[in-house]
Amino acid sequence: MFVLAACHAAVRVGGLKRRDKIGLAAGLSVIVLGVASAVVWQSVHDPIGLPPRATAPAIPELHMMEQPGLWEQQGEVEYPEQNKTARFTSSDTVYWALDGRALMIESHYETDQGGGDGELMVKTYNNATGKYLQTLFTDRGRVVAFEGEWSETERAMSWQPFYPTNNVPQMTVVLGELMIAPDRKRIRTQYRHFAAVRKEVRVESRRLGDGPSPDTWESGTPAHEALSVLGQAGLWLEQQTFKIGEEEVKILIRGRTRWAQNGRCLVFEGVVVESDLGDAGAPLMWIKSFDHDLKLFRYAYFWDSGAVDHYIGGWNPTNKKLTWRSMHAGAGEEFSHSLEETVEQPGVRRWKFKTREFGKVVAEGEGVNRLQVTDP
């Protein structure tokens, strides 16, 4: 589901320009059901023949990121006011997605007290703003986004959270990553109340070696029943038609969905196969989750430009419909998106969407997603 592919590049006074239309089209297809495209996945049992997964970054701004493979973390969490320290370890799988425009990290934690959880993280570079973005999906389904600046001299990245909006300004988070070597990094995070540090996290991370491609993993199953309404793992074909002004555009998309983070996130990676916009071959990716604390669905759409759109959604079991609305548009605050996604039957989902600029509808469309092959 989504709408603004074209927005972040387009939207000047006068509406969307042609290159924005291309982005919008791609976004649309993805939004359709959170079952979108993946220029990066090619599994051994893939009869559709998606392009192979990228093994290197597609743009120079991402060359300083972690190398793909298996990583290990050793960390500790200090609570100064309680004079308490907890320790943890983590095994991370790092790989390129979105045709080398996004770095994905799946982490599985174990604490010294016997507990454990997982996280899914996506790092991109926003071409429009010149900033790095880090989108984190927690084990509870919450989504937190950070904006970062890279210092080549210090070989360090400084991150600041920007989504959701901080409604408690006296509470701040300071996160820093130091790239010691291509196979080693150090992370420091402080949670502050005014000037007082309430919690500090220190992590040493090192690369252990190459790891299996996610294309060879089993596609998994949803960890909770609430997640099942988001879709099914497998290969999908999506047809979409939308209008920008009086112009009608048709697009065909292929992609694969799988359950990541132990079934807590549905990930879609795909590619535009045919398009009236001339953008065949463009990669698509989105991730959806269920926020167990707020009891709503979350959706993040990742543009190949590095921008990220964030949505929240609600499920109506009576009419089998998911209703999504954008909370943050990568194209700018003047844009907003809405989407209705209806489950006609297992493996068939129809959707309609509208994109608004300053409240005025500037694009709308509809489409259908059909499951072609169910992954094991």
mmCIF file of C-alpha atoms in Angstrom:
data_model
loop_
_atom_site.group_PDB
_atom_site.id
_atom_site.type_symbol
_atom_site.label_atom_id
_atom_site.label_comp_id
_atom_site.label_asym_id
_atom_site.label_seq_id
_atom_site.Cartn_x
_atom_site.Cartn_y
_atom_site.Cartn_z
ATOM 1 C CA MET A 1 0.000 0.000 0.000
ATOM 2 C CA PHE A 2 1.245 3.299 -0.719
ATOM 3 C CA VAL A 3 1.046 6.411 -2.501
ATOM 4 C CA LEU A 4 3.891 8.792 -2.655
ATOM 5 C CA ALA A 5 6.472 7.273 -4.721
ATOM 6 C CA ALA A 6 6.445 10.254 -6.847
ATOM 7 C CA CYS A 7 6.018 12.720 -4.127
ATOM 8 C CA HIS A 8 9.440 13.050 -2.652
ATOM 9 C CA ALA A 9 10.776 14.069 -6.029
ATOM 10 C CA ALA A 10 7.862 15.876 -7.323
ATOM 11 C CA VAL A 11 5.456 18.096 -5.763
ATOM 12 C CA ARG A 12 6.306 21.553 -6.654
ATOM 13 C CA VAL A 13 3.616 24.126 -7.084
ATOM 14 C CA GLY A 14 1.578 22.806 -9.938
ATOM 15 C CA GLY A 15 1.459 19.193 -8.889
ATOM 16 C CA LEU A 16 3.381 16.013 -9.672
ATOM 17 C CA LYS A 17 5.964 15.936 -12.407
ATOM 18 C CA ARG A 18 6.613 12.934 -14.604
ATOM 19 C CA ARG A 19 9.477 11.477 -12.572
ATOM 20 C CA ASP A 20 7.250 11.753 -9.531
ATOM 21 C CA LYS A 21 4.596 9.856 -11.382
ATOM 22 C CA ILE A 22 7.013 7.010 -11.833
ATOM 23 C CA GLY A 23 7.698 6.835 -8.122
ATOM 24 C CA LEU A 24 4.064 7.051 -7.299
ATOM 25 C CA ALA A 25 3.230 4.231 -9.591
ATOM 26 C CA ALA A 26 5.738 1.965 -8.020
ATOM 27 C CA GLY A 27 4.578 2.885 -4.575
ATOM 28 C CA LEU A 28 1.056 2.153 -5.446
ATOM 29 C CA SER A 29 1.686 -1.312 -6.393
ATOM 30 C CA VAL A 30 3.475 -1.987 -3.241
ATOM 31 C CA ILE A 31 0.826 -0.581 -1.143
ATOM 32 C CA VAL A 32 -1.716 -2.636 -2.643
ATOM 33 C CA LEU A 33 -1.245 -5.294 -0.176
ATOM 34 C CA GLY A 34 1.869 -5.067 1.427
ATOM 35 C CA VAL A 35 2.743 -7.735 -0.953
ATOM 36 C CA ALA A 36 4.949 -6.053 -3.252
ATOM 37 C CA SER A 37 8.128 -6.223 -5.045
ATOM 38 C CA ALA A 38 11.595 -7.361 -4.512
ATOM 39 C CA VAL A 39 14.289 -6.776 -6.912
ATOM 40 C CA VAL A 40 16.417 -8.562 -4.444
ATOM 41 C CA TRP A 41 15.001 -11.988 -3.908
ATOM 42 C CA GLN A 42 15.681 -15.064 -5.900
ATOM 43 C CA SER A 43 14.875 -18.352 -4.232
ATOM 44 C CA VAL A 44 15.717 -21.788 -5.489
ATOM 45 C CA HIS A 45 12.012 -22.504 -5.937
ATOM 46 C CA ASP A 46 11.201 -19.225 -7.721
ATOM 47 C CA PRO A 47 9.348 -20.014 -10.962
ATOM 48 C CA ILE A 48 8.831 -16.344 -11.755
ATOM 49 C CA GLY A 49 12.545 -15.609 -11.994
ATOM 50 C CA LEU A 50 13.016 -12.424 -9.985
ATOM 51 C CA PRO A 51 16.367 -10.627 -10.352
ATOM 52 C CA PRO A 52 19.151 -11.923 -8.090
ATOM 53 C CA ARG A 53 19.748 -10.258 -4.730
ATOM 54 C CA ALA A 54 22.271 -7.433 -4.710
ATOM 55 C CA THR A 55 25.600 -8.280 -3.074
ATOM 56 C CA ALA A 56 26.950 -4.711 -2.935
ATOM 57 C CA PRO A 57 25.576 -1.198 -2.387
ATOM 58 C CA ALA A 58 24.088 0.491 -5.451
ATOM 59 C CA ILE A 59 25.214 4.006 -4.468
ATOM 60 C CA PRO A 60 28.556 5.255 -3.071
ATOM 61 C CA GLU A 61 26.918 6.795 0.023
ATOM 62 C CA LEU A 62 26.217 3.297 1.362
ATOM 63 C CA HIS A 63 29.727 1.848 0.952
ATOM 64 C CA MET A 64 30.575 2.604 4.604
ATOM 65 C CA MET A 65 27.757 0.409 5.918
ATOM 66 C CA GLU A 66 28.267 -2.993 7.529
ATOM 67 C CA GLN A 67 29.337 -5.816 5.261
ATOM 68 C CA PRO A 68 26.687 -8.464 4.539
ATOM 69 C CA GLY A 69 27.037 -11.679 6.487
ATOM 70 C CA LEU A 70 26.773 -12.962 10.039
ATOM 71 C CA TRP A 71 27.589 -10.586 12.906
ATOM 72 C CA GLU A 72 27.829 -11.025 16.664
ATOM 73 C CA GLN A 73 27.080 -8.416 19.337
ATOM 74 C CA GLN A 74 28.275 -8.294 22.940
ATOM 75 C CA GLY A 75 26.542 -5.589 24.915
ATOM 76 C CA GLU A 76 25.496 -4.238 28.258
ATOM 77 C CA VAL A 77 22.724 -1.939 29.451
ATOM 78 C CA GLU A 78 23.499 0.301 32.411
ATOM 79 C CA TYR A 79 20.835 1.956 34.584
ATOM 80 C CA PRO A 80 22.830 4.568 36.573
ATOM 81 C CA GLU A 81 20.009 5.590 38.916
ATOM 82 C CA GLN A 82 19.392 1.972 39.899
ATOM 83 C CA ASN A 83 23.067 1.012 39.952
ATOM 84 C CA LYS A 84 22.204 -1.977 37.780
ATOM 85 C CA THR A 85 23.772 -3.452 34.638
ATOM 86 C CA ALA A 86 22.324 -6.123 32.341
ATOM 87 C CA ARG A 87 24.277 -7.966 29.658
ATOM 88 C CA PHE A 88 23.172 -9.433 26.364
ATOM 89 C CA THR A 89 24.399 -11.071 23.167
ATOM 90 C CA SER A 90 22.955 -10.869 19.686
ATOM 91 C CA SER A 91 23.334 -12.761 16.423
ATOM 92 C CA ASP A 92 22.702 -10.570 13.377
ATOM 93 C CA THR A 93 22.103 -11.435 9.737
ATOM 94 C CA VAL A 94 22.988 -8.550 7.405
ATOM 95 C CA TYR A 95 22.064 -8.412 3.714
ATOM 96 C CA TRP A 96 21.321 -5.962 0.899
ATOM 97 C CA ALA A 97 17.770 -5.308 -0.266
ATOM 98 C CA LEU A 98 15.992 -2.955 -2.667
ATOM 99 C CA ASP A 99 18.585 -3.731 -5.360
ATOM 100 C CA GLY A 100 21.451 -2.525 -3.153
ATOM 101 C CA ARG A 101 19.698 0.628 -1.944
ATOM 102 C CA ALA A 102 18.815 -0.661 1.535
ATOM 103 C CA LEU A 103 20.763 -2.632 4.126
ATOM 104 C CA MET A 104 18.632 -4.990 6.231
ATOM 105 C CA ILE A 105 19.682 -6.340 9.632
ATOM 106 C CA GLU A 106 17.768 -9.081 11.453
ATOM 107 C CA SER A 107 18.848 -9.381 15.097
ATOM 108 C CA HIS A 108 18.078 -12.027 17.723
ATOM 109 C CA TYR A 109 18.951 -11.139 21.324
ATOM 110 C CA GLU A 110 19.591 -13.222 24.429
ATOM 111 C CA THR A 111 20.004 -11.632 27.865
ATOM 112 C CA ASP A 112 21.938 -12.847 30.906
ATOM 113 C CA GLN A 113 18.581 -13.232 32.647
ATOM 114 C CA GLY A 114 17.339 -15.784 30.136
ATOM 115 C CA GLY A 115 15.028 -13.579 28.087
ATOM 116 C CA GLY A 116 15.274 -12.774 24.405
ATOM 117 C CA ASP A 117 13.681 -10.846 21.573
ATOM 118 C CA GLY A 118 14.325 -9.753 18.009
ATOM 119 C CA GLU A 119 14.541 -6.628 15.868
ATOM 120 C CA LEU A 120 14.465 -5.835 12.171
ATOM 121 C CA MET A 121 16.358 -2.767 10.968
ATOM 122 C CA VAL A 122 16.611 -1.107 7.548
ATOM 123 C CA LYS A 123 19.224 1.525 6.658
ATOM 124 C CA THR A 124 18.952 3.775 3.590
ATOM 125 C CA TYR A 125 20.335 7.041 2.236
ATOM 126 C CA ASN A 126 17.795 9.713 1.300
ATOM 127 C CA ASN A 127 18.988 11.313 -1.925
ATOM 128 C CA ALA A 128 16.684 14.322 -1.499
ATOM 129 C CA THR A 129 17.797 15.326 2.012
ATOM 130 C CA GLY A 130 21.349 13.997 2.053
ATOM 131 C CA LYS A 131 20.589 12.235 5.358
ATOM 132 C CA TYR A 132 20.747 8.579 6.346
ATOM 133 C CA LEU A 133 17.613 6.845 7.594
ATOM 134 C CA GLN A 134 17.349 3.936 10.017
ATOM 135 C CA THR A 135 13.947 2.255 10.410
ATOM 136 C CA LEU A 136 13.587 -0.116 13.366
ATOM 137 C CA PHE A 137 10.842 -2.720 13.876
ATOM 138 C CA THR A 138 10.767 -3.937 17.478
ATOM 139 C CA ASP A 139 9.616 -7.335 18.728
ATOM 140 C CA ARG A 140 6.349 -5.653 19.817
ATOM 141 C CA GLY A 141 5.653 -4.391 16.303
ATOM 142 C CA ARG A 142 6.490 -0.781 17.064
ATOM 143 C CA VAL A 143 8.291 1.263 14.398
ATOM 144 C CA VAL A 144 10.912 3.890 15.263
ATOM 145 C CA ALA A 145 12.796 5.912 12.627
ATOM 146 C CA PHE A 146 16.109 7.737 13.012
ATOM 147 C CA GLU A 147 17.867 10.301 10.837
ATOM 148 C CA GLY A 148 21.648 10.176 10.675
ATOM 149 C CA GLU A 149 24.718 12.139 9.634
ATOM 150 C CA TRP A 150 27.994 10.490 8.676
ATOM 151 C CA SER A 151 31.411 11.855 9.613
ATOM 152 C CA GLU A 152 34.067 10.499 7.267
ATOM 153 C CA THR A 153 36.827 11.927 9.465
ATOM 154 C CA GLU A 154 35.610 10.164 12.599
ATOM 155 C CA ARG A 155 34.195 7.155 10.747
ATOM 156 C CA ALA A 156 31.083 7.600 12.849
ATOM 157 C CA MET A 157 27.330 7.970 12.379
ATOM 158 C CA SER A 158 25.194 10.115 14.698
ATOM 159 C CA TRP A 159 21.486 9.198 14.817
ATOM 160 C CA GLN A 160 18.488 11.160 16.113
ATOM 161 C CA PRO A 161 14.915 9.765 16.277
ATOM 162 C CA PHE A 162 12.293 11.638 14.232
ATOM 163 C CA TYR A 163 9.339 9.237 13.977
ATOM 164 C CA PRO A 164 7.075 8.995 15.858
ATOM 165 C CA THR A 165 7.228 12.643 16.902
ATOM 166 C CA ASN A 166 8.649 13.093 20.396
ATOM 167 C CA ASN A 167 5.846 14.538 22.525
ATOM 168 C CA VAL A 168 8.059 14.608 25.613
ATOM 169 C CA PRO A 169 10.928 16.954 24.621
ATOM 170 C CA GLN A 170 12.696 16.512 27.958
ATOM 171 C CA MET A 171 13.273 12.854 26.992
ATOM 172 C CA THR A 172 15.956 12.426 24.330
ATOM 173 C CA VAL A 173 17.860 9.574 22.688
ATOM 174 C CA VAL A 174 21.458 9.933 21.494
ATOM 175 C CA LEU A 175 22.733 7.076 19.326
ATOM 176 C CA GLY A 176 26.175 6.787 17.785
ATOM 177 C CA GLU A 177 27.886 4.145 15.632
ATOM 178 C CA LEU A 178 31.636 3.995 15.186
ATOM 179 C CA MET A 179 32.872 1.919 12.231
ATOM 180 C CA ILE A 180 36.191 0.717 13.619
ATOM 181 C CA ALA A 181 36.881 -1.520 10.615
ATOM 182 C CA PRO A 182 34.850 -3.110 7.802
ATOM 183 C CA ASP A 183 34.177 -6.063 10.094
ATOM 184 C CA ARG A 184 33.886 -4.252 13.438
ATOM 185 C CA LYS A 185 31.716 -1.492 14.896
ATOM 186 C CA ARG A 186 30.908 0.044 18.257
ATOM 187 C CA ILE A 187 27.485 1.397 19.289
ATOM 188 C CA ARG A 188 26.668 3.775 22.135
ATOM 189 C CA THR A 189 23.110 4.837 22.999
ATOM 190 C CA GLN A 190 21.994 7.139 25.810
ATOM 191 C CA TYR A 191 18.432 7.709 26.979
ATOM 192 C CA ARG A 192 18.326 11.058 28.763
ATOM 193 C CA HIS A 193 15.811 12.923 30.901
ATOM 194 C CA PHE A 194 16.996 16.519 30.578
ATOM 195 C CA ALA A 195 20.745 16.150 31.289
ATOM 196 C CA ALA A 196 20.481 12.985 33.384
ATOM 197 C CA VAL A 197 21.273 9.667 31.718
ATOM 198 C CA ARG A 198 18.542 7.180 32.595
ATOM 199 C CA LYS A 199 19.876 4.306 30.502
ATOM 200 C CA GLU A 200 23.054 3.706 28.498
ATOM 201 C CA VAL A 201 23.635 0.870 26.023
ATOM 202 C CA ARG A 202 27.166 -0.112 24.960
ATOM 203 C CA VAL A 203 27.733 -2.650 22.192
ATOM 204 C CA GLU A 204 30.769 -4.198 20.519
ATOM 205 C CA SER A 205 29.944 -5.851 17.202
ATOM 206 C CA ARG A 206 32.069 -7.961 14.876
ATOM 207 C CA ARG A 207 31.538 -9.848 11.650
ATOM 208 C CA LEU A 208 31.907 -13.639 11.888
ATOM 209 C CA GLY A 209 31.805 -14.429 8.176
ATOM 210 C CA ASP A 210 29.463 -15.017 5.272
ATOM 211 C CA GLY A 211 25.917 -16.183 5.891
ATOM 212 C CA PRO A 212 23.138 -17.819 3.894
ATOM 213 C CA SER A 213 21.089 -15.601 1.609
ATOM 214 C CA PRO A 214 17.574 -14.840 2.900
ATOM 215 C CA ASP A 215 16.375 -16.128 -0.458
ATOM 216 C CA THR A 216 17.177 -19.648 0.754
ATOM 217 C CA TRP A 217 15.279 -19.302 4.035
ATOM 218 C CA GLU A 218 11.839 -20.698 4.625
ATOM 219 C CA SER A 219 9.169 -18.019 4.222
ATOM 220 C CA GLY A 220 7.825 -18.593 7.718
ATOM 221 C CA THR A 221 4.431 -18.063 9.288
ATOM 222 C CA PRO A 222 2.901 -15.153 11.253
ATOM 223 C CA ALA A 223 3.830 -15.166 14.936
ATOM 224 C CA HIS A 224 0.354 -14.032 15.988
ATOM 225 C CA GLU A 225 -3.120 -14.476 14.561
ATOM 226 C CA ALA A 226 -3.583 -10.704 14.210
ATOM 227 C CA LEU A 227 -0.746 -10.610 11.668
ATOM 228 C CA SER A 228 -2.409 -13.073 9.293
ATOM 229 C CA VAL A 229 -4.667 -10.371 7.816
ATOM 230 C CA LEU A 230 -1.600 -8.677 6.295
ATOM 231 C CA GLY A 231 -1.147 -11.362 3.653
ATOM 232 C CA GLN A 232 0.509 -14.679 2.886
ATOM 233 C CA ALA A 233 4.096 -15.634 2.194
ATOM 234 C CA GLY A 234 4.750 -16.475 -1.440
ATOM 235 C CA LEU A 235 5.082 -15.085 -4.958
ATOM 236 C CA TRP A 236 2.588 -12.406 -5.999
ATOM 237 C CA LEU A 237 1.505 -10.734 -9.200
ATOM 238 C CA GLU A 238 -0.048 -7.292 -8.957
ATOM 239 C CA GLN A 239 -1.906 -5.281 -11.579
ATOM 240 C CA GLN A 240 -2.664 -1.650 -10.932
ATOM 241 C CA THR A 241 -4.318 1.245 -12.707
ATOM 242 C CA PHE A 242 -4.177 4.820 -11.453
ATOM 243 C CA LYS A 243 -4.754 8.371 -12.632
ATOM 244 C CA ILE A 244 -2.680 11.479 -12.144
ATOM 245 C CA GLY A 245 -4.821 14.303 -13.453
ATOM 246 C CA GLU A 246 -6.372 12.989 -16.667
ATOM 247 C CA GLU A 247 -3.574 10.539 -17.406
ATOM 248 C CA GLU A 248 -4.250 6.830 -16.802
ATOM 249 C CA VAL A 249 -1.329 4.514 -16.115
ATOM 250 C CA LYS A 250 -1.118 0.721 -15.885
ATOM 251 C CA ILE A 251 1.612 -1.231 -14.111
ATOM 252 C CA LEU A 252 2.429 -4.906 -13.561
ATOM 253 C CA ILE A 253 4.523 -5.965 -10.549
ATOM 254 C CA ARG A 254 6.012 -9.257 -9.385
ATOM 255 C CA GLY A 255 7.388 -9.904 -5.957
ATOM 256 C CA ARG A 256 7.789 -12.183 -2.971
ATOM 257 C CA THR A 257 6.616 -11.837 0.599
ATOM 258 C CA ARG A 258 8.055 -13.664 3.594
ATOM 259 C CA TRP A 259 7.711 -13.524 7.346
ATOM 260 C CA ALA A 260 10.806 -12.036 8.973
ATOM 261 C CA GLN A 261 11.834 -11.448 12.598
ATOM 262 C CA ASN A 262 10.396 -14.795 13.692
ATOM 263 C CA GLY A 263 7.062 -14.088 12.026
ATOM 264 C CA ARG A 264 6.565 -10.579 13.420
ATOM 265 C CA CYS A 265 7.066 -8.670 10.143
ATOM 266 C CA LEU A 266 5.800 -9.308 6.620
ATOM 267 C CA VAL A 267 8.458 -8.230 4.113
ATOM 268 C CA PHE A 268 7.763 -7.673 0.440
ATOM 269 C CA GLU A 269 10.459 -7.275 -2.203
ATOM 270 C CA GLY A 270 9.580 -6.989 -5.863
ATOM 271 C CA VAL A 271 10.164 -5.446 -9.249
ATOM 272 C CA VAL A 272 8.137 -3.534 -11.843
ATOM 273 C CA VAL A 273 7.715 -5.918 -14.795
ATOM 274 C CA GLU A 274 5.677 -3.754 -17.176
ATOM 275 C CA SER A 275 4.815 -0.073 -16.918
ATOM 276 C CA ASP A 276 3.311 2.690 -19.020
ATOM 277 C CA LEU A 277 5.758 4.983 -17.240
ATOM 278 C CA GLY A 278 8.781 3.241 -18.709
ATOM 279 C CA ASP A 279 10.208 2.241 -15.326
ATOM 280 C CA ALA A 280 10.284 -1.549 -15.807
ATOM 281 C CA GLY A 281 12.948 -3.071 -13.580
ATOM 282 C CA ALA A 282 12.460 -0.587 -10.707
ATOM 283 C CA PRO A 283 12.769 -2.293 -7.281
ATOM 284 C CA LEU A 284 10.047 -2.123 -4.622
ATOM 285 C CA MET A 285 10.018 -2.978 -0.928
ATOM 286 C CA TRP A 286 7.731 -2.603 2.069
ATOM 287 C CA ILE A 287 7.417 -4.045 5.570
ATOM 288 C CA LYS A 288 4.281 -4.448 7.714
ATOM 289 C CA SER A 289 3.813 -5.314 11.375
ATOM 290 C CA PHE A 290 1.246 -5.270 14.182
ATOM 291 C CA ASP A 291 1.774 -2.915 17.116
ATOM 292 C CA HIS A 292 0.732 -5.021 20.118
ATOM 293 C CA ASP A 293 0.775 -2.079 22.501
ATOM 294 C CA LEU A 294 -1.436 0.286 20.472
ATOM 295 C CA LYS A 295 -3.410 -2.510 18.764
ATOM 296 C CA LEU A 296 -2.925 -1.191 15.229
ATOM 297 C CA PHE A 297 -1.034 -2.184 12.091
ATOM 298 C CA ARG A 298 2.108 -0.453 10.860
ATOM 299 C CA TYR A 299 3.428 -0.196 7.359
ATOM 300 C CA ALA A 300 6.670 1.274 5.984
ATOM 301 C CA TYR A 301 7.280 1.716 2.275
ATOM 302 C CA PHE A 302 10.901 2.106 1.137
ATOM 303 C CA TRP A 303 11.544 4.119 -2.021
ATOM 304 C CA ASP A 304 14.586 3.423 -4.182
ATOM 305 C CA SER A 305 15.497 7.087 -3.545
ATOM 306 C CA GLY A 306 16.047 6.215 0.133
ATOM 307 C CA ALA A 307 12.911 7.984 1.411
ATOM 308 C CA VAL A 308 10.499 6.094 3.679
ATOM 309 C CA ASP A 309 6.736 6.496 4.118
ATOM 310 C CA HIS A 310 5.035 5.445 7.368
ATOM 311 C CA TYR A 311 1.398 4.340 7.744
ATOM 312 C CA ILE A 312 -0.917 3.057 10.429
ATOM 313 C CA GLY A 313 -3.870 0.789 9.691
ATOM 314 C CA GLY A 314 -6.971 -0.805 11.153
ATOM 315 C CA TRP A 315 -8.746 -4.067 10.308
ATOM 316 C CA ASN A 316 -12.521 -4.465 9.900
ATOM 317 C CA PRO A 317 -13.293 -8.201 10.172
ATOM 318 C CA THR A 318 -16.890 -7.735 8.982
ATOM 319 C CA ASN A 319 -16.007 -6.492 5.504
ATOM 320 C CA LYS A 320 -12.468 -7.930 5.551
ATOM 321 C CA LYS A 321 -10.922 -4.566 4.878
ATOM 322 C CA LEU A 322 -7.665 -2.922 5.970
ATOM 323 C CA THR A 323 -7.762 0.883 6.030
ATOM 324 C CA TRP A 324 -4.406 2.672 5.949
ATOM 325 C CA ARG A 325 -3.467 6.344 6.361
ATOM 326 C CA SER A 326 -0.045 7.928 6.136
ATOM 327 C CA MET A 327 1.552 9.429 9.241
ATOM 328 C CA HIS A 328 4.807 10.535 7.630
ATOM 329 C CA ALA A 329 5.387 10.974 3.884
ATOM 330 C CA GLY A 330 8.929 10.939 2.574
ATOM 331 C CA ALA A 331 7.913 13.464 -0.096
ATOM 332 C CA GLY A 332 6.967 16.117 2.453
ATOM 333 C CA GLU A 333 4.412 17.100 5.068
ATOM 334 C CA GLU A 334 2.117 18.559 2.399
ATOM 335 C CA PHE A 335 1.321 15.050 1.164
ATOM 336 C CA SER A 336 -0.973 12.468 2.683
ATOM 337 C CA HIS A 337 -2.116 9.045 1.529
ATOM 338 C CA SER A 338 -5.065 6.797 2.224
ATOM 339 C CA LEU A 339 -5.630 3.218 1.143
ATOM 340 C CA GLU A 340 -8.367 0.604 1.429
ATOM 341 C CA GLU A 341 -7.270 -3.001 1.014
ATOM 342 C CA THR A 342 -9.965 -5.681 0.748
ATOM 343 C CA VAL A 343 -9.354 -9.425 1.073
ATOM 344 C CA GLU A 344 -11.711 -10.919 -1.548
ATOM 345 C CA GLN A 345 -10.573 -14.464 -0.830
ATOM 346 C CA PRO A 346 -7.356 -16.181 0.243
ATOM 347 C CA GLY A 347 -4.698 -15.145 -2.246
ATOM 348 C CA VAL A 348 -6.707 -12.314 -3.836
ATOM 349 C CA ARG A 349 -6.619 -8.729 -2.516
ATOM 350 C CA ARG A 350 -8.058 -5.585 -4.107
ATOM 351 C CA TRP A 351 -7.216 -2.034 -3.129
ATOM 352 C CA LYS A 352 -7.990 1.612 -3.792
ATOM 353 C CA PHE A 353 -5.900 4.628 -2.868
ATOM 354 C CA LYS A 354 -5.787 8.413 -2.959
ATOM 355 C CA THR A 355 -2.901 10.834 -2.606
ATOM 356 C CA ARG A 356 -3.501 14.400 -1.484
ATOM 357 C CA GLU A 357 -1.329 17.486 -1.635
ATOM 358 C CA PHE A 358 -2.449 20.173 0.809
ATOM 359 C CA GLY A 359 -5.755 18.312 1.050
ATOM 360 C CA LYS A 360 -6.403 18.205 -2.713
ATOM 361 C CA VAL A 361 -6.520 14.807 -4.453
ATOM 362 C CA VAL A 362 -3.640 14.699 -6.946
ATOM 363 C CA ALA A 363 -3.590 10.962 -7.691
ATOM 364 C CA GLU A 364 -5.875 7.953 -7.201
ATOM 365 C CA GLY A 365 -5.976 4.374 -8.378
ATOM 366 C CA GLU A 366 -6.881 0.766 -7.784
ATOM 367 C CA GLY A 367 -5.398 -2.683 -8.266
ATOM 368 C CA VAL A 368 -5.527 -6.365 -7.545
ATOM 369 C CA ASN A 369 -2.890 -8.699 -6.067
ATOM 370 C CA ARG A 370 -2.985 -12.414 -6.748
ATOM 371 C CA LEU A 371 -0.928 -15.099 -5.051
ATOM 372 C CA GLN A 372 0.884 -17.184 -7.675
ATOM 373 C CA VAL A 373 2.909 -19.616 -5.584
ATOM 374 C CA THR A 374 2.800 -20.286 -1.840
ATOM 375 C CA ASP A 375 6.289 -20.572 -0.349
ATOM 376 C CA PRO A 376 6.950 -23.435 2.076
#
